[in-house]
Short mmCIF file of C-alpha atoms and ligand atoms in Angstrom, two decimals:
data_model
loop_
_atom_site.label_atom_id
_atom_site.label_comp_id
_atom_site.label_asym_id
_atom_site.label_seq_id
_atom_site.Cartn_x
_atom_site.Cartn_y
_atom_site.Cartn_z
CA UNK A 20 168.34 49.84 108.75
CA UNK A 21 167.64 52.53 106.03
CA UNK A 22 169.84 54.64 106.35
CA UNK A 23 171.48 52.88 103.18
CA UNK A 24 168.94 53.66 100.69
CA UNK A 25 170.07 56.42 97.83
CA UNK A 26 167.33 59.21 97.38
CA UNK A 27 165.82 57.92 93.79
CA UNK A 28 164.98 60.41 91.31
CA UNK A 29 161.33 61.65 90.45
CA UNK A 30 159.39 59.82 88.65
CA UNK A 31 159.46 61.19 84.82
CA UNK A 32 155.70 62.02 84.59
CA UNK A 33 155.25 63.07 88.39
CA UNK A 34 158.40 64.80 88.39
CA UNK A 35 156.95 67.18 85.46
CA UNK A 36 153.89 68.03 87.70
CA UNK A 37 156.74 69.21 90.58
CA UNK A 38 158.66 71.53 88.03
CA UNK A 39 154.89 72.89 86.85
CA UNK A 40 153.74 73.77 90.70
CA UNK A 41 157.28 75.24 91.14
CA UNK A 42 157.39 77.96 88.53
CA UNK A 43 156.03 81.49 89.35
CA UNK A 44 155.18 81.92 85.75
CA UNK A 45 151.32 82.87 85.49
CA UNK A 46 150.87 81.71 82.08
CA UNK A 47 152.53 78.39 82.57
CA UNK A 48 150.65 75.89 80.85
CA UNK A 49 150.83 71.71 82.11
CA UNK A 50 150.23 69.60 78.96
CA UNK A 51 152.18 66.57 81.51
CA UNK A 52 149.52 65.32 83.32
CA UNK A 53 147.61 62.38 82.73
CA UNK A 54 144.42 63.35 83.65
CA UNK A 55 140.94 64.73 81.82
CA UNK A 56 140.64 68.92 82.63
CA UNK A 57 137.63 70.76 81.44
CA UNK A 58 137.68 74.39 79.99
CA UNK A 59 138.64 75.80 83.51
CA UNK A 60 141.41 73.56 84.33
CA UNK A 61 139.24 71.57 86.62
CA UNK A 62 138.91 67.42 86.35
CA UNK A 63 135.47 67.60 87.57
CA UNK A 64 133.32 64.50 88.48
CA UNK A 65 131.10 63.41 86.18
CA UNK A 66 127.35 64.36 87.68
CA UNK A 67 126.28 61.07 87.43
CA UNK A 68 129.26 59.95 89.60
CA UNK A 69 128.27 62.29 92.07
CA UNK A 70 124.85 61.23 92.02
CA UNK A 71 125.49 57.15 92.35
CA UNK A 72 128.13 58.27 95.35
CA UNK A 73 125.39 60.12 97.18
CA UNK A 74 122.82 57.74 97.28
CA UNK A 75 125.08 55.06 98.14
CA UNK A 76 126.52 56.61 100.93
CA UNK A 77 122.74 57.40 101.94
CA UNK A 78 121.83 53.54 101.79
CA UNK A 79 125.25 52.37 103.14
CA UNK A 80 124.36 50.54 106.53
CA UNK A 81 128.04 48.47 106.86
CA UNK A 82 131.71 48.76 105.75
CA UNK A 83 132.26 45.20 106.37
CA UNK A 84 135.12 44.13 104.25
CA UNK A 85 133.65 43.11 100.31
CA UNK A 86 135.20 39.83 99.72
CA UNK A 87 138.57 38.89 97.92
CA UNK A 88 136.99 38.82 94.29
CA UNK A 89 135.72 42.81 95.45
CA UNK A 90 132.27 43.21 94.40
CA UNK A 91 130.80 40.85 92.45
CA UNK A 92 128.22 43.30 90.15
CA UNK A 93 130.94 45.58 89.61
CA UNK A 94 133.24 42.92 88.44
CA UNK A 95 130.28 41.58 86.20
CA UNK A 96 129.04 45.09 84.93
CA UNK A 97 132.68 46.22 83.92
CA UNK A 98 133.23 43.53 82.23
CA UNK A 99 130.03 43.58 80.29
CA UNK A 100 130.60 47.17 79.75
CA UNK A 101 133.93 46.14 77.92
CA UNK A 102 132.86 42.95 76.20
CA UNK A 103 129.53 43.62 75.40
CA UNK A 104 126.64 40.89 74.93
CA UNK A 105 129.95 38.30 74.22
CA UNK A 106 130.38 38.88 77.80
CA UNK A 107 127.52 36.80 78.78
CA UNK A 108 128.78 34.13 76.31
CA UNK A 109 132.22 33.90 77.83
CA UNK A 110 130.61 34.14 81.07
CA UNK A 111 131.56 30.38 82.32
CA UNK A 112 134.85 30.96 80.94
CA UNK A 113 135.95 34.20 82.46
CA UNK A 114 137.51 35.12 85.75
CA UNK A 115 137.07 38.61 87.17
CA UNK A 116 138.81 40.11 89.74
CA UNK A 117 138.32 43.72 91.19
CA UNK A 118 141.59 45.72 91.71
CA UNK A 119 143.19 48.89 93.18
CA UNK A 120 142.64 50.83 89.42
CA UNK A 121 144.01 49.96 86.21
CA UNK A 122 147.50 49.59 87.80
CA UNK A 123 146.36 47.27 89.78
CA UNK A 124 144.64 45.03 87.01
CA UNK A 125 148.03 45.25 84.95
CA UNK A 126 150.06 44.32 88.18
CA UNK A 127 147.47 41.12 89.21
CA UNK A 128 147.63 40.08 85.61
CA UNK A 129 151.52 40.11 85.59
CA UNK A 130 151.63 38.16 88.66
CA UNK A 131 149.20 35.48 87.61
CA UNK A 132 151.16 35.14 84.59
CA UNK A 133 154.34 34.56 87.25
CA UNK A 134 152.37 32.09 88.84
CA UNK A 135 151.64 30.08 86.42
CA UNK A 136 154.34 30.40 83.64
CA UNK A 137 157.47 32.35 85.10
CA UNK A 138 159.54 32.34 81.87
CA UNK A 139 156.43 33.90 80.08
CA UNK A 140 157.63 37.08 78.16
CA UNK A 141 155.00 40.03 77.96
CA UNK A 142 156.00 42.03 75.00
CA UNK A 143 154.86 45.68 74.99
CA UNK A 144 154.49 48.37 72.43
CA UNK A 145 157.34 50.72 71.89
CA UNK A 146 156.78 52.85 73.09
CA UNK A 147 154.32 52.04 75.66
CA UNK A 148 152.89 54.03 79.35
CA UNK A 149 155.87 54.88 81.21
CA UNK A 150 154.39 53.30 84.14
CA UNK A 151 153.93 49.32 82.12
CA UNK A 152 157.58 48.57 82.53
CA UNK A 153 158.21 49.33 86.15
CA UNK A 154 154.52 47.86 87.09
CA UNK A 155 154.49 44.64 84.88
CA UNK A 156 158.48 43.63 85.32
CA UNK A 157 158.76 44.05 88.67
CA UNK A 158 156.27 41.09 89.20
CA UNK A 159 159.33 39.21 88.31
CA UNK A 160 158.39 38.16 84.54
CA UNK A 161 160.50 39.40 81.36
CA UNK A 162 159.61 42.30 79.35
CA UNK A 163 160.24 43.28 75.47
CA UNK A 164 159.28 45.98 72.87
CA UNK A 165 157.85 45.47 69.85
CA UNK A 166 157.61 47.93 67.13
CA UNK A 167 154.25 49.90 67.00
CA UNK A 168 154.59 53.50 66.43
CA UNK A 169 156.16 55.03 63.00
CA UNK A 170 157.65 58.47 64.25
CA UNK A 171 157.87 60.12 60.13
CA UNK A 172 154.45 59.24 59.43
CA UNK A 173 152.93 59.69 62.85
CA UNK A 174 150.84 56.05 63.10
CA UNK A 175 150.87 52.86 63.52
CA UNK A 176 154.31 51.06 62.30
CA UNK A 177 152.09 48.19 61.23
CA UNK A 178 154.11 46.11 58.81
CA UNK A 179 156.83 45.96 61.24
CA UNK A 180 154.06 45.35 64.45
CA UNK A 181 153.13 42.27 62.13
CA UNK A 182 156.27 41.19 61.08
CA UNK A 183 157.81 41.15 64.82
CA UNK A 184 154.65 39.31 65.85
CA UNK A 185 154.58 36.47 63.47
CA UNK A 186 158.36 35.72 65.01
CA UNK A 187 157.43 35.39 68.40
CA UNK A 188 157.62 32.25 70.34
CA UNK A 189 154.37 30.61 71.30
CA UNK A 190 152.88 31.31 74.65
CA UNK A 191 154.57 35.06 74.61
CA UNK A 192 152.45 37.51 75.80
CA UNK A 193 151.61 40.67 73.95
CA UNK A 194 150.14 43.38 75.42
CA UNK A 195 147.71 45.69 73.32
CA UNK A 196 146.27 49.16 74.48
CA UNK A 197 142.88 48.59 73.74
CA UNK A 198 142.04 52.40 72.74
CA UNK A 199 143.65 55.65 73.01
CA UNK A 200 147.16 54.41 72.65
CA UNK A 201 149.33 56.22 75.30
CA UNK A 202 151.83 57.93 74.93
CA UNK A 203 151.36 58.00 70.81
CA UNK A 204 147.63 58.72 70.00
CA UNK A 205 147.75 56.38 67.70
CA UNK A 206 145.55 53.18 67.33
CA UNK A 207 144.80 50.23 65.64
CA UNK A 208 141.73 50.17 62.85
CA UNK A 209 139.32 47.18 63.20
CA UNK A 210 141.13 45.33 59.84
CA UNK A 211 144.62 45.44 61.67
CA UNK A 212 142.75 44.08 64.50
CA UNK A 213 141.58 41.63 62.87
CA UNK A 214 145.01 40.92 60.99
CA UNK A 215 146.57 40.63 64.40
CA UNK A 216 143.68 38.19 65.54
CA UNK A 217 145.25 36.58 62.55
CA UNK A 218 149.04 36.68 64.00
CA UNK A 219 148.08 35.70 67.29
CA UNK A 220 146.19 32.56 66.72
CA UNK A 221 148.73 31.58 64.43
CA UNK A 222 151.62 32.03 66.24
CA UNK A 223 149.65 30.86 69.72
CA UNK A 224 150.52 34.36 71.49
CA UNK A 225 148.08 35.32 74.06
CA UNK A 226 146.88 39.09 73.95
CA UNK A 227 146.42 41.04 77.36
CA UNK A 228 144.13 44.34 76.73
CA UNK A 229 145.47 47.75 78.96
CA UNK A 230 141.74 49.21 78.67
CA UNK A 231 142.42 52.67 80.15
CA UNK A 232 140.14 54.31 78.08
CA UNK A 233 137.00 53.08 76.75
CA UNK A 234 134.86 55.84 75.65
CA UNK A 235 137.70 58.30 75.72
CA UNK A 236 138.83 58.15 72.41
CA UNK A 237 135.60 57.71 69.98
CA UNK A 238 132.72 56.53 72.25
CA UNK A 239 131.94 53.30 74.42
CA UNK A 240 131.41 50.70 71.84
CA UNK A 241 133.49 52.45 68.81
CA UNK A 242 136.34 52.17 71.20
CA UNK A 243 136.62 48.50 71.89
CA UNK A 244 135.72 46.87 68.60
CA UNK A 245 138.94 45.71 68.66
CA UNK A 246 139.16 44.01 72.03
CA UNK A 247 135.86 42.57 71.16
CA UNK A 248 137.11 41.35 68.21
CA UNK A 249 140.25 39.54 69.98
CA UNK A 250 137.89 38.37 72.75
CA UNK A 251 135.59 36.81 69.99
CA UNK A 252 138.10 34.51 68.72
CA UNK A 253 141.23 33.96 71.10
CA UNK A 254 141.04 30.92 73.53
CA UNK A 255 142.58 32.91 76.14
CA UNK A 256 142.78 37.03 76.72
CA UNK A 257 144.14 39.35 79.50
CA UNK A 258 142.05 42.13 80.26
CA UNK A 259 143.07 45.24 82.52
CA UNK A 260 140.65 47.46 83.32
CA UNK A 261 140.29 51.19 84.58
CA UNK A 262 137.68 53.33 85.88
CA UNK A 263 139.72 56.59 86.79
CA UNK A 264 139.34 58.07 83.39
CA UNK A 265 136.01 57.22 82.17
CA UNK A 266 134.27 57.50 85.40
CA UNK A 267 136.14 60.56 86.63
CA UNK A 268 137.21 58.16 89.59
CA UNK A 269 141.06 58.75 89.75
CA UNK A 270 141.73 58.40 93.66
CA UNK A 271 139.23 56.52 94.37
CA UNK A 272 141.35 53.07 92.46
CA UNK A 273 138.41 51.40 90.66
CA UNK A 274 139.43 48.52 88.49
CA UNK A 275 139.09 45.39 87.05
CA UNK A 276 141.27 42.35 85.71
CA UNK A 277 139.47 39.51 84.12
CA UNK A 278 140.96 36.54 81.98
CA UNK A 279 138.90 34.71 79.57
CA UNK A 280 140.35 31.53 79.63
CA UNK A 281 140.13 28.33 77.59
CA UNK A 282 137.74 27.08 79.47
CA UNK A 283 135.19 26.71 82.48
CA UNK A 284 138.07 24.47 84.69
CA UNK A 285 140.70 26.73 83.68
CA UNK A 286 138.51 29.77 84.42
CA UNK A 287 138.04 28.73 87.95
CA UNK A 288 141.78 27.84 89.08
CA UNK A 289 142.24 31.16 88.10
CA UNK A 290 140.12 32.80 90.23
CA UNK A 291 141.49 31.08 93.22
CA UNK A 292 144.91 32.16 92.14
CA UNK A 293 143.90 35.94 91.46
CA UNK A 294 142.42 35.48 95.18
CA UNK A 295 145.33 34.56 96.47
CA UNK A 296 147.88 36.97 95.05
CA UNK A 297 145.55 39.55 95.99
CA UNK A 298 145.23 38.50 99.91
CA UNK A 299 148.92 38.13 99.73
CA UNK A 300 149.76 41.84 98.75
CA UNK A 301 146.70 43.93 100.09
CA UNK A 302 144.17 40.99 101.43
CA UNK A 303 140.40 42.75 99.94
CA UNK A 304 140.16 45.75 97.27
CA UNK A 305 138.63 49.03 98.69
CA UNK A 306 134.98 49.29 98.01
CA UNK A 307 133.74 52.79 97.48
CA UNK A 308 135.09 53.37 93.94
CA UNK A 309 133.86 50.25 92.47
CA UNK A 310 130.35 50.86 94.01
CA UNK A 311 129.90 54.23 92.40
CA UNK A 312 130.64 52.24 89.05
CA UNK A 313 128.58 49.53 89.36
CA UNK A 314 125.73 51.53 90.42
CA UNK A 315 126.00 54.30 87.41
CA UNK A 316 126.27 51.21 85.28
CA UNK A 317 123.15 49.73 86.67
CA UNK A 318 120.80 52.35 86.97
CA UNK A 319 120.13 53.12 82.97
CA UNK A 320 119.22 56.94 83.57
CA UNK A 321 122.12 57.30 85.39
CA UNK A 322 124.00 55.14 82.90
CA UNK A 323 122.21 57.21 79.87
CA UNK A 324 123.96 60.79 82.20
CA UNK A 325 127.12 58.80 82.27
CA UNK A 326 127.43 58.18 78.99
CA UNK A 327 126.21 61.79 77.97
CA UNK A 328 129.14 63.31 79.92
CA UNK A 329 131.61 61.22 78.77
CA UNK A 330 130.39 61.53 75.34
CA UNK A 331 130.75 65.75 76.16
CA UNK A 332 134.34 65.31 77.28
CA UNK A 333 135.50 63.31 73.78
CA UNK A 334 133.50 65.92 72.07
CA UNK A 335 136.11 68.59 73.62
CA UNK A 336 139.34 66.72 73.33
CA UNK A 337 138.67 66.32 69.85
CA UNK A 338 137.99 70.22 69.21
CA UNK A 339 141.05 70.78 71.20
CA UNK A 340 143.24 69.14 68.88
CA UNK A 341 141.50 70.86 65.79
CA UNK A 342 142.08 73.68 67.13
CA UNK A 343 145.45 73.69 68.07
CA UNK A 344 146.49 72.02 65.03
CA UNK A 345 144.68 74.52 63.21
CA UNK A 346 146.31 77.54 65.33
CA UNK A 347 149.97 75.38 64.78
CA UNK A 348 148.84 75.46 60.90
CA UNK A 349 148.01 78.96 60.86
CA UNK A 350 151.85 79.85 62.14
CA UNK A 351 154.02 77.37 59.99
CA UNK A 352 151.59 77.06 56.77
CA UNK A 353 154.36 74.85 55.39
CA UNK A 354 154.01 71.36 58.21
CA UNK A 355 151.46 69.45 58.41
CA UNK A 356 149.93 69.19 61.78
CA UNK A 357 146.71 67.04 60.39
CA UNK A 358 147.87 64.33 62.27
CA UNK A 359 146.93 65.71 65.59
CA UNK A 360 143.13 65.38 64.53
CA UNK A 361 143.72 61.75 63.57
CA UNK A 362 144.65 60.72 66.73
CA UNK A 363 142.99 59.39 69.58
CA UNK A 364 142.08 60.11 72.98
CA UNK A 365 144.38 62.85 75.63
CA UNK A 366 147.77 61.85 74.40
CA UNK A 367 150.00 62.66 71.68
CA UNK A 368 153.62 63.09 71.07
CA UNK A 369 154.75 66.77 69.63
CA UNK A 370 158.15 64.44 68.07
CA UNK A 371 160.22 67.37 68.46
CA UNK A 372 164.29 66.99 69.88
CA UNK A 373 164.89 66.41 73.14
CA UNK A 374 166.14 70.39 73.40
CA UNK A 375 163.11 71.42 72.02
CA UNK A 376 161.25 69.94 75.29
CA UNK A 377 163.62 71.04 77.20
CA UNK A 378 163.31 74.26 75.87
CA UNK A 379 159.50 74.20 76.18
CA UNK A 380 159.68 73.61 79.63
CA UNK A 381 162.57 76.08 80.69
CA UNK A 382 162.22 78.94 78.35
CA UNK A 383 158.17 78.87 77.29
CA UNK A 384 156.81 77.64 80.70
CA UNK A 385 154.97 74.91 78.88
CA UNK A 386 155.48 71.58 80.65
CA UNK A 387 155.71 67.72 79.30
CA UNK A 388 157.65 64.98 80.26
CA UNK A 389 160.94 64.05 78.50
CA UNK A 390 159.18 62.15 75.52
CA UNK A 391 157.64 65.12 73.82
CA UNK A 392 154.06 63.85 75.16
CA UNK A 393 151.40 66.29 75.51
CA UNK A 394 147.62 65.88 77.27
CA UNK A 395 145.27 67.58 74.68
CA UNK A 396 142.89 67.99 77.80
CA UNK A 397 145.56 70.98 79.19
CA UNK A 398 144.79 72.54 76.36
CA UNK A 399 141.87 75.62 76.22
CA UNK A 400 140.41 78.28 74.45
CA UNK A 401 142.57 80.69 76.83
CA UNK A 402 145.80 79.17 76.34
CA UNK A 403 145.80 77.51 72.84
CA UNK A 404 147.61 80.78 71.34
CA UNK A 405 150.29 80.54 73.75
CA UNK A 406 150.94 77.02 73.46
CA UNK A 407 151.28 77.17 69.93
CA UNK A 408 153.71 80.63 69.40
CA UNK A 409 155.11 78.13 72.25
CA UNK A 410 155.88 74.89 69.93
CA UNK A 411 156.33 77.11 66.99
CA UNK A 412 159.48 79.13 68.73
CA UNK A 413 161.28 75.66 69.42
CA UNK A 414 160.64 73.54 66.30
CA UNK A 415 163.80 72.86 64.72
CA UNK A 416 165.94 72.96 68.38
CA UNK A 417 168.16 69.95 68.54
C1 PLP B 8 147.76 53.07 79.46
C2 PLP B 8 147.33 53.10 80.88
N1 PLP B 8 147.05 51.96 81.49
C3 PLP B 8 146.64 51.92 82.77
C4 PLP B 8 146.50 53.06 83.49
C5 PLP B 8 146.08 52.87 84.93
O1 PLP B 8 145.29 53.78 85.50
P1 PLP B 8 144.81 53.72 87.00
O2 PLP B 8 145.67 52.80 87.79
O3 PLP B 8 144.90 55.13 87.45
O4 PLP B 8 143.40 53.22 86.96
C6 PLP B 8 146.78 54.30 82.90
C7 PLP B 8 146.68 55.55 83.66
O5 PLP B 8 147.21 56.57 83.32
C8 PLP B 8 147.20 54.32 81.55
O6 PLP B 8 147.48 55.45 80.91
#
C-alpha cells in the first residue's frame, strides 16, 4: 500500500538541527533552532512552570478527558492575558478554543475559515514562518504574500504593506504576527498599527493575529499593543495563540485559538464549529500543558515569578544582539550592524547570499537554515567571538 510513497526531504528548519548533531566540530555553534537557550545552551523551564506542574500533579485526582473546548480557565486566562481588560468586554462575543500549541491554533483557525468561506484567501507576510504555508494551505484554503519586510533598510516595507492592503478584496484574510516578527525581527510600531486598523476596516479585510510571542520581544503588555489595538476596533479578529515560548512549554502543545466575532450569535456557531473540527481531527486537546498555564496565570505570586523570568530572558536576548552587533562592528567598522539591536524578539535574518550560508554552515560550523535566519538565543558570551570572525569571513560570498 506504501510502498509508493517517495522519501520527502527534511524539513528546512529541522533538517538544519540534523546537519548541527552530525558534525564532530566542537565549536559548532546552532543559531537554527527555534527555541529560547540560556547562557549554557540549556532551554530551561521557567521556575514558576515547574512550580504550577508540581502542585498540580500533587492535587490531580482524575485524567478524565477535559472537554472539546479544553479547559475552560485556560482558554479564558490566555485570552485575557493577550487582550487585556478588553477581553472581558468582548467576552460575549468571543469564542475560545484550546489547541495542540500555536500550530494548532493557526491550523483550527484555517479550517474554520474553510468551513465557513472556502474561497477565503489568507494573505501572509513575505516572508513569513516557514511552517504558515504548509500548516494554513493545507486546510484546503488559498494562500498569498504580501509585502512586509524591506531587505536594504532592514524593516518594515510599510508603504508597500499599505499599498498591497488597500487593494485587497473584501473578506480576504490577512494574517499579522502579533510581536517578534519571525523570520525578520522586524515589527510593526503602534501608529502603523493603527494605520492598518485604518486599511482593514476600510477595505473590510479581517486580521488573524500568529501570537507566538507575547512578552518575548519587549514585555507582556508592550508586546501586544498592537493586537489590542486591532481587537479594539475590528468587528471580527483571528487570534492564534502559543504557550511554548513564553511559558517554556514547547512539548507539552499549549495553545489557544479564539475569534472575536461580530457578535454574541455569531460567537456561538463558532464555537460549535471549532468543536467539531477539533473532534474530527484529534477528538479533546491534551490537558497537562494548558493546566500549568492557567494555574501560573492564576496564582499572582506565581504569575509575578512568571513574569520576572520571562522579563530575565528578553533582558538577555536583547544584550545578545548588542553584543554581537557590537563584536560584528568592532571587525568591519565600515557596516552598520545597528539594526540587529532594533529588532525584536529570537529571530533575525543575517541578509547575506545564499553561498555565504552555505558557507557558514560547511566551512565555519555555524548553522542556519537556508534564509540567512539566525536565533539570537544560540548566541553566548563563549561563542559570540566565533560567530562573528564567523559572519565576518563570508560577507561578500555570492
Ligand atoms: C510565528 C510562529 N507562529 C506559531 C508558532 C507555533 O508554535 P507552537 O506550535 O510550538 O506552539 C511558532 C513556533 O515556532 C512561530 O514561530
Amino acid at each position: 500500500m506504501f510502498g509508493k510513497l517517495e522519501t520527502l526531504p527534511p524539513d528546512p528548519i529541522l533538517g538544519v538541527t540534523a546537519a548541527f548533531r552530525r558534525d564532530p566540530d566542537p565549536n559548532k555553534v546552532d543559531l537554527g533552532v527555534g527555541v529560547y537557550r540560556d547562557e549554557y545552551g540549556n532551554t530551561p523551564v521557567p521556575q514558576a512552570v515547574r512550580a504550577a506542574e508540581g502542585a498540580l500533579i500533587a492535587e490531580q485526582t482524575t485524567k478524565v478527558y477535559v472537554g472539546p473546548a479544553g479547559n475552560l480557565e485556560f482558554n479564558e486566562r490566555i485570552v485575557r492575558l493577550a487582550l487585556g481588560p478588553l477581553a472581558g468586554e468582548l467576552g460575549s462575543r468571543t469564542a475560545t478554543i484550546q489547541t495542540v500549541g500555536g500550530c494548532g491554533a493557526l491550523r483550527m483557525g484555517a479550517e474554520l475559515l474553510h468551513a465557513a468561506a472556502p474561497d477565503a484567501v489568507v494573505h501572509v507576510s513575505d516572508p513569513t514562518w516557514a511552517n504558515h504555508e504548509p500548516l494554513l494551505g493545507n486546510s484546503g484554503i488559498t494562500l498569498r504574500r504580501y509585502p512586509y519586510y524591506e531587505p536594504t533598510t532592514r524593516s518594515v516595507a510599510f508603504e508597500r504593506m499599505l499599498e498591497h492592503l488597500d487593494r485587497l478584496p473584501g473578506g480576504a484574510v490577512v494574517l499579522l504576527h502579533g510581536c517578534c516578527h519571525n523570520p525578520t525581527g522586524v515589527d510593526l510600531t503602534l501608529e502603523q498599527w493603527g494605520a492598518i486598523a485604518d486599511v482593514l476596516e476600510k477595505r473590510g479585510l479581517v486580521p488573524f493575529v500568529d501570537l507566538a510571542y507575547q512578552g518575548f520581544g519587549d514585555d507582556l503588555e508592550s508586546d501586544v499593543a498592537g493586537l489590542r489595538l486591532l481587537a479594539r476596533r475590528m468587528p471580527t479578529l483571528l487570534l492564534a495563540i502559543s504557550c511554548s515560548k513564553n511559558f517554556g512549554l514547547y512539548r507539552e502543545r499549549a495553545g489557544a485559538f479564539a475569534i472575536v466575532a461580530e457578535n454574541e450569535a455569531t460567537a456561538r456557531a463558532i464555537a460549535t464549529h471549532q468543536a467539531r473540527i477539533g473532534r474530527r481531527m484529534y477528538s479533546m486537546p491534551p490537558d497537562h500543558g494548558a493546566a500549568i498555564a492557567a494555574r501560573v496565570l492564576g496564582d499572582p505570586a506565581l504569575r509575578q515569578a512568571w513574569a520576572d523570568e520571562l522579563a530575565a530572558m528578553v533582558a538577555r536576548m536583547k544584550q545578545l544582539r548588542a553584543l554581537l552587533a557590537d563584536r560584528l562592528a568592532a571587525r568591519r567598522p565600515d557596516l552598520d550592524f545597528s539594526w540587529l539591536t532594533r529588532q525584536k524578539g529570537m529571530f533575525s535574518l543575517l541578509g547575506l547570499e545564499a553561498a555565504a550560508i552555505v558557507a557558514l554552515c560547511n566551512e565555519e560550523h555555524v548553522y542556519m537554515p537556508p534564509d540567512g535566519r539566525i536565533n539570537l538565543a544560540g548566541v553566548s558570551d563563549a561563542n559570540v567571538d566565533r560567530v562573528a570572525d564567523a559572519i565576518v569571513r563570508v560577507i561578500g560570498r555570492r
